[in-house]
Short mmCIF file of C-alpha atoms in Angstrom, two decimals:
data_model
loop_
_atom_site.label_atom_id
_atom_site.label_comp_id
_atom_site.label_asym_id
_atom_site.label_seq_id
_atom_site.Cartn_x
_atom_site.Cartn_y
_atom_site.Cartn_z
CA UNK A 1 -3.76 11.83 16.22
CA UNK A 2 0.25 10.19 16.09
CA UNK A 3 -0.57 7.68 13.36
CA UNK A 4 -3.60 8.52 10.03
CA UNK A 5 -6.76 6.77 11.67
CA UNK A 6 -9.64 5.09 9.81
CA UNK A 7 -13.43 4.65 11.18
CA UNK A 8 -15.19 2.57 10.91
CA UNK A 9 -12.57 -0.22 11.60
CA UNK A 10 -15.28 -3.12 10.40
CA UNK A 11 -18.77 -2.61 8.26
CA UNK A 12 -21.54 -4.79 6.91
CA UNK A 13 -23.64 -3.04 5.16
CA UNK A 14 -26.34 -4.69 2.80
CA UNK A 15 -26.46 -4.09 -0.83
CA UNK A 16 -27.92 -1.83 -2.15
CA UNK A 17 -26.50 0.83 1.12
CA UNK A 18 -24.74 4.24 0.90
CA UNK A 19 -21.74 3.81 2.84
CA UNK A 20 -19.24 6.94 4.76
CA UNK A 21 -15.64 5.54 4.89
CA UNK A 22 -13.71 8.14 7.36
CA UNK A 23 -9.50 8.94 7.37
CA UNK A 24 -7.81 11.14 9.89
CA UNK A 25 -3.99 11.72 7.82
CA UNK A 26 -1.67 12.72 11.01
CA UNK A 27 -1.92 16.33 10.94
CA UNK A 28 0.07 18.60 8.48
CA UNK A 29 0.08 15.30 5.85
CA UNK A 30 -0.39 17.53 2.48
CA UNK A 31 -1.31 14.35 0.95
CA UNK A 32 -3.77 11.68 1.39
CA UNK A 33 -4.82 8.75 -0.48
CA UNK A 34 -7.81 6.08 -0.71
CA UNK A 35 -6.23 3.09 -1.70
CA UNK A 36 -8.97 -0.50 -2.64
CA UNK A 37 -6.76 -4.03 -1.17
CA UNK A 38 -9.80 -7.69 -2.25
CA UNK A 39 -7.97 -10.03 -0.48
CA UNK A 40 -5.50 -11.69 -1.52
CA UNK A 41 -4.50 -9.08 -3.99
CA UNK A 42 -2.28 -5.80 -3.12
CA UNK A 43 -3.28 -2.16 -2.55
CA UNK A 44 -5.17 -0.72 -5.76
CA UNK A 45 -5.34 3.36 -6.37
CA UNK A 46 -8.11 5.31 -6.39
CA UNK A 47 -7.81 8.66 -5.85
CA UNK A 48 -4.99 11.20 -4.49
CA UNK A 49 -5.51 14.60 -3.01
CA UNK A 50 -3.29 17.14 -2.08
CA UNK A 51 -4.36 19.55 0.37
CA UNK A 52 -8.51 19.96 -0.32
CA UNK A 53 -7.36 19.54 -4.36
CA UNK A 54 -8.55 16.64 -5.68
CA UNK A 55 -5.77 15.24 -8.16
CA UNK A 56 -5.81 12.26 -9.58
CA UNK A 57 -9.59 9.69 -9.23
CA UNK A 58 -8.54 7.54 -12.48
CA UNK A 59 -8.54 4.65 -9.67
CA UNK A 60 -12.27 4.68 -8.70
CA UNK A 61 -14.21 2.38 -10.10
CA UNK A 62 -17.88 3.39 -10.81
CA UNK A 63 -19.62 6.67 -9.98
CA UNK A 64 -21.10 5.52 -7.31
CA UNK A 65 -17.20 5.85 -6.12
CA UNK A 66 -16.84 9.90 -4.44
CA UNK A 67 -14.46 11.27 -2.04
CA UNK A 68 -13.67 14.66 -0.70
CA UNK A 69 -11.17 16.17 1.44
CA UNK A 70 -13.20 20.09 2.87
CA UNK A 71 -10.79 20.76 4.85
CA UNK A 72 -7.54 19.47 3.62
CA UNK A 73 -7.30 17.37 6.63
CA UNK A 74 -10.62 14.84 7.43
CA UNK A 75 -11.54 12.13 3.82
CA UNK A 76 -14.90 10.56 3.46
CA UNK A 77 -14.45 8.15 1.11
CA UNK A 78 -18.14 7.11 -0.27
CA UNK A 79 -19.89 4.55 -1.80
CA UNK A 80 -23.35 5.00 -2.93
CA UNK A 81 -25.60 1.71 -3.44
CA UNK A 82 -23.21 -0.76 -2.64
CA UNK A 83 -22.97 -4.06 -4.59
CA UNK A 84 -21.35 -7.32 -4.09
CA UNK A 85 -18.16 -6.64 -5.09
CA UNK A 86 -17.17 -3.13 -2.88
CA UNK A 87 -16.54 -5.52 -0.48
CA UNK A 88 -12.34 -5.06 0.65
CA UNK A 89 -10.40 -3.69 2.89
CA UNK A 90 -10.26 0.59 2.10
CA UNK A 91 -6.75 1.81 3.18
CA UNK A 92 -6.14 5.64 3.56
CA UNK A 93 -2.84 6.73 3.83
CA UNK A 94 -1.47 10.33 3.78
CA UNK A 95 2.15 11.40 3.65
CA UNK A 96 3.63 15.13 3.81
CA UNK A 97 4.80 16.66 1.31
CA UNK A 98 3.06 17.57 -1.92
CA UNK A 99 5.25 15.08 -4.47
CA UNK A 100 5.79 11.33 -2.89
CA UNK A 101 8.20 10.58 -4.39
CA UNK A 102 10.65 13.30 -2.43
CA UNK A 103 10.34 10.70 0.57
CA UNK A 104 9.25 7.69 -0.22
CA UNK A 105 7.37 7.15 2.38
CA UNK A 106 3.53 6.77 2.72
CA UNK A 107 1.51 6.50 5.81
CA UNK A 108 -1.44 4.04 6.24
CA UNK A 109 -4.41 3.51 8.87
CA UNK A 110 -4.61 0.39 9.42
CA UNK A 111 -8.49 0.49 6.91
CA UNK A 112 -11.56 0.02 6.89
CA UNK A 113 -12.92 -4.10 5.64
CA UNK A 114 -16.77 -3.66 3.91
CA UNK A 115 -18.52 -6.29 4.03
CA UNK A 116 -21.82 -5.90 1.27
CA UNK A 117 -24.07 -8.46 1.60
CA UNK B 1 1.44 2.67 -17.00
CA UNK B 2 3.72 0.93 -14.33
CA UNK B 3 2.54 -2.76 -12.99
CA UNK B 4 4.33 -4.98 -10.47
CA UNK B 5 4.65 -8.02 -10.01
CA UNK B 6 5.72 -10.59 -6.49
CA UNK B 7 6.87 -13.66 -8.31
CA UNK B 8 5.49 -15.92 -4.67
CA UNK B 9 2.84 -15.81 -3.20
CA UNK B 10 3.66 -17.84 0.08
CA UNK B 11 7.46 -18.19 1.44
CA UNK B 12 7.95 -20.93 5.07
CA UNK B 13 11.48 -20.91 5.74
CA UNK B 14 12.90 -22.15 9.48
CA UNK B 15 13.98 -19.67 11.90
CA UNK B 16 17.80 -17.77 11.00
CA UNK B 17 16.99 -19.58 7.59
CA UNK B 18 17.78 -16.81 4.34
CA UNK B 19 15.71 -15.14 2.77
CA UNK B 20 14.88 -13.60 -0.84
CA UNK B 21 11.35 -12.33 -0.83
CA UNK B 22 11.36 -11.08 -5.56
CA UNK B 23 9.21 -8.52 -6.83
CA UNK B 24 9.88 -7.81 -10.46
CA UNK B 25 8.60 -3.64 -11.87
CA UNK B 26 7.74 -2.56 -15.83
CA UNK B 27 7.47 0.75 -16.79
CA UNK B 28 8.41 2.99 -19.54
CA UNK B 29 9.41 5.89 -17.11
CA UNK B 30 12.18 6.40 -14.07
CA UNK B 31 10.83 4.53 -10.99
CA UNK B 32 10.87 4.35 -7.18
CA UNK B 33 10.85 1.83 -5.77
CA UNK B 34 9.87 -0.07 -2.11
CA UNK B 35 9.02 -2.74 -0.68
CA UNK B 36 6.37 -2.27 2.30
CA UNK B 37 5.40 -4.48 5.97
CA UNK B 38 2.47 -5.40 6.70
CA UNK B 39 2.76 -6.94 10.49
CA UNK B 40 -0.61 -9.32 11.57
CA UNK B 41 -4.13 -7.00 11.84
CA UNK B 42 -1.62 -3.34 12.07
CA UNK B 43 -1.18 -1.09 8.35
CA UNK B 44 1.51 -0.65 6.17
CA UNK B 45 4.88 0.94 7.25
CA UNK B 46 7.27 1.38 4.66
CA UNK B 47 10.42 -1.16 5.22
CA UNK B 48 12.93 0.28 2.56
CA UNK B 49 13.04 2.54 -0.81
CA UNK B 50 15.16 3.66 -3.60
CA UNK B 51 15.30 6.56 -4.50
CA UNK B 52 18.21 7.08 -6.19
CA UNK B 53 21.89 6.41 -5.60
CA UNK B 54 23.77 3.78 -4.45
CA UNK B 55 21.35 0.23 -5.64
CA UNK B 56 21.44 -1.50 -2.48
CA UNK B 57 20.24 0.34 0.56
CA UNK B 58 18.68 -1.64 3.42
CA UNK B 59 16.33 -1.96 6.55
CA UNK B 60 17.24 -1.20 10.32
CA UNK B 61 15.96 -4.83 11.19
CA UNK B 62 18.30 -6.67 8.43
CA UNK B 63 16.41 -6.29 5.27
CA UNK B 64 17.87 -5.23 2.46
CA UNK B 65 17.28 -4.99 -1.50
CA UNK B 66 19.59 -4.31 -4.87
CA UNK B 67 17.46 -1.85 -7.73
CA UNK B 68 18.64 -4.10 -10.86
CA UNK B 69 17.78 -1.77 -13.46
CA UNK B 70 18.79 -4.58 -16.11
CA UNK B 71 17.12 -6.53 -15.16
CA UNK B 72 13.59 -4.40 -13.73
CA UNK B 73 14.01 -6.36 -10.75
CA UNK B 74 13.80 -5.05 -6.91
CA UNK B 75 14.62 -8.52 -4.26
CA UNK B 76 14.52 -8.37 -0.86
CA UNK B 77 16.00 -10.13 1.13
CA UNK B 78 17.49 -10.66 4.30
CA UNK B 79 20.79 -13.44 5.91
CA UNK B 80 17.84 -14.38 9.74
CA UNK B 81 15.10 -14.35 9.12
CA UNK B 82 13.47 -14.20 13.52
CA UNK B 83 9.89 -15.54 13.87
CA UNK B 84 9.10 -12.11 14.31
CA UNK B 85 9.63 -11.78 10.36
CA UNK B 86 6.57 -13.10 9.19
CA UNK B 87 4.68 -10.54 7.67
CA UNK B 88 2.79 -9.88 4.23
CA UNK B 89 5.69 -7.84 2.40
CA UNK B 90 4.86 -5.55 -0.74
CA UNK B 91 6.77 -4.20 -2.89
CA UNK B 92 5.65 -0.70 -4.44
CA UNK B 93 6.88 1.25 -7.57
CA UNK B 94 6.34 4.45 -8.52
CA UNK B 95 6.39 7.43 -11.42
CA UNK B 96 9.03 9.71 -11.04
CA UNK B 97 6.43 11.96 -11.58
CA UNK B 98 3.26 10.89 -10.19
CA UNK B 99 1.90 11.22 -6.58
CA UNK B 100 0.60 7.49 -6.76
CA UNK B 101 1.76 3.89 -5.59
CA UNK B 102 1.64 0.75 -7.70
CA UNK B 103 1.83 -2.50 -4.88
CA UNK B 104 2.52 -6.00 -6.57
CA UNK B 105 -0.35 -8.46 -4.76
CA UNK B 106 1.84 -9.11 -1.66
CA UNK B 107 4.34 -12.04 -0.46
CA UNK B 108 3.04 -13.85 2.41
CA UNK B 109 6.50 -14.54 4.88
CA UNK B 110 6.23 -17.24 7.92
CA UNK B 111 8.70 -18.10 9.43
CA UNK B 112 8.85 -21.89 11.69
CA UNK B 113 10.60 -21.86 15.03
#
C-alpha cells in the first residue's frame, strides 16, 4: 500500500486477555518503530527494528509486551494479560533508511486504539 | 537522555492571525529536531525538520521553525493561519546517533473564523 497500515484500528479487551496489533510498513522501509500514546500525551517510544533485528526494546513497559518482525516487513506487537493501564493508541512508524536521522522522517500509521475494560 | 517540553497544550487563534507554538528540549548531545502535525482522524506526518545548516527551516504550507541552540528551543511559527491548520502539533528530538525520536505532549492549535 501507499502508507503504513495498522490493524485493528480499534480493539476492546477484557482485563487479562492477550491482544495482537499488526503493522504493515511502507514497502522497502528498513526501520520500524512502535510508540504508545496515552490520552493527552505525546507518543512514547516502545521498540525499534532494523529489518528483522530488534535493536532497541528499552521502551517496552513490562515483559507482558513483546514485538516481532520475523521477515523484516510486517510487525506484530503483542500484549499479554492486558491491564487497564495498557489502554492507549499504539502507533507504528517506518523509515526508509537504517539511521533515522539521515532522513529525519518517520511515516506513521493511524494507530490502533486499545481499550482495556 | 533527552526530553521535549511543549509549553502550551492548547492555542486558540482567529483565522489570519499569527501563531507561535513553543518547544524546548534538553539533551546532552547533538540533536535533530522535528515538528509533526496530526490532523483530525489522521496519522502523524512530518511538517518540517532541522538536521544541520541554516537554523531557519520552512514547510511547504507556510510554517517555519528556528533552531536556537543557546536557548534549546525550536519554536514553530506561521504569520497567518487558516482554518485548515487546525490540528495537533508535536515537537520531537532525535539523538544524532540514535534511531528513536522523543516527542513532546503536543499542542492543539484551533483556528477560529
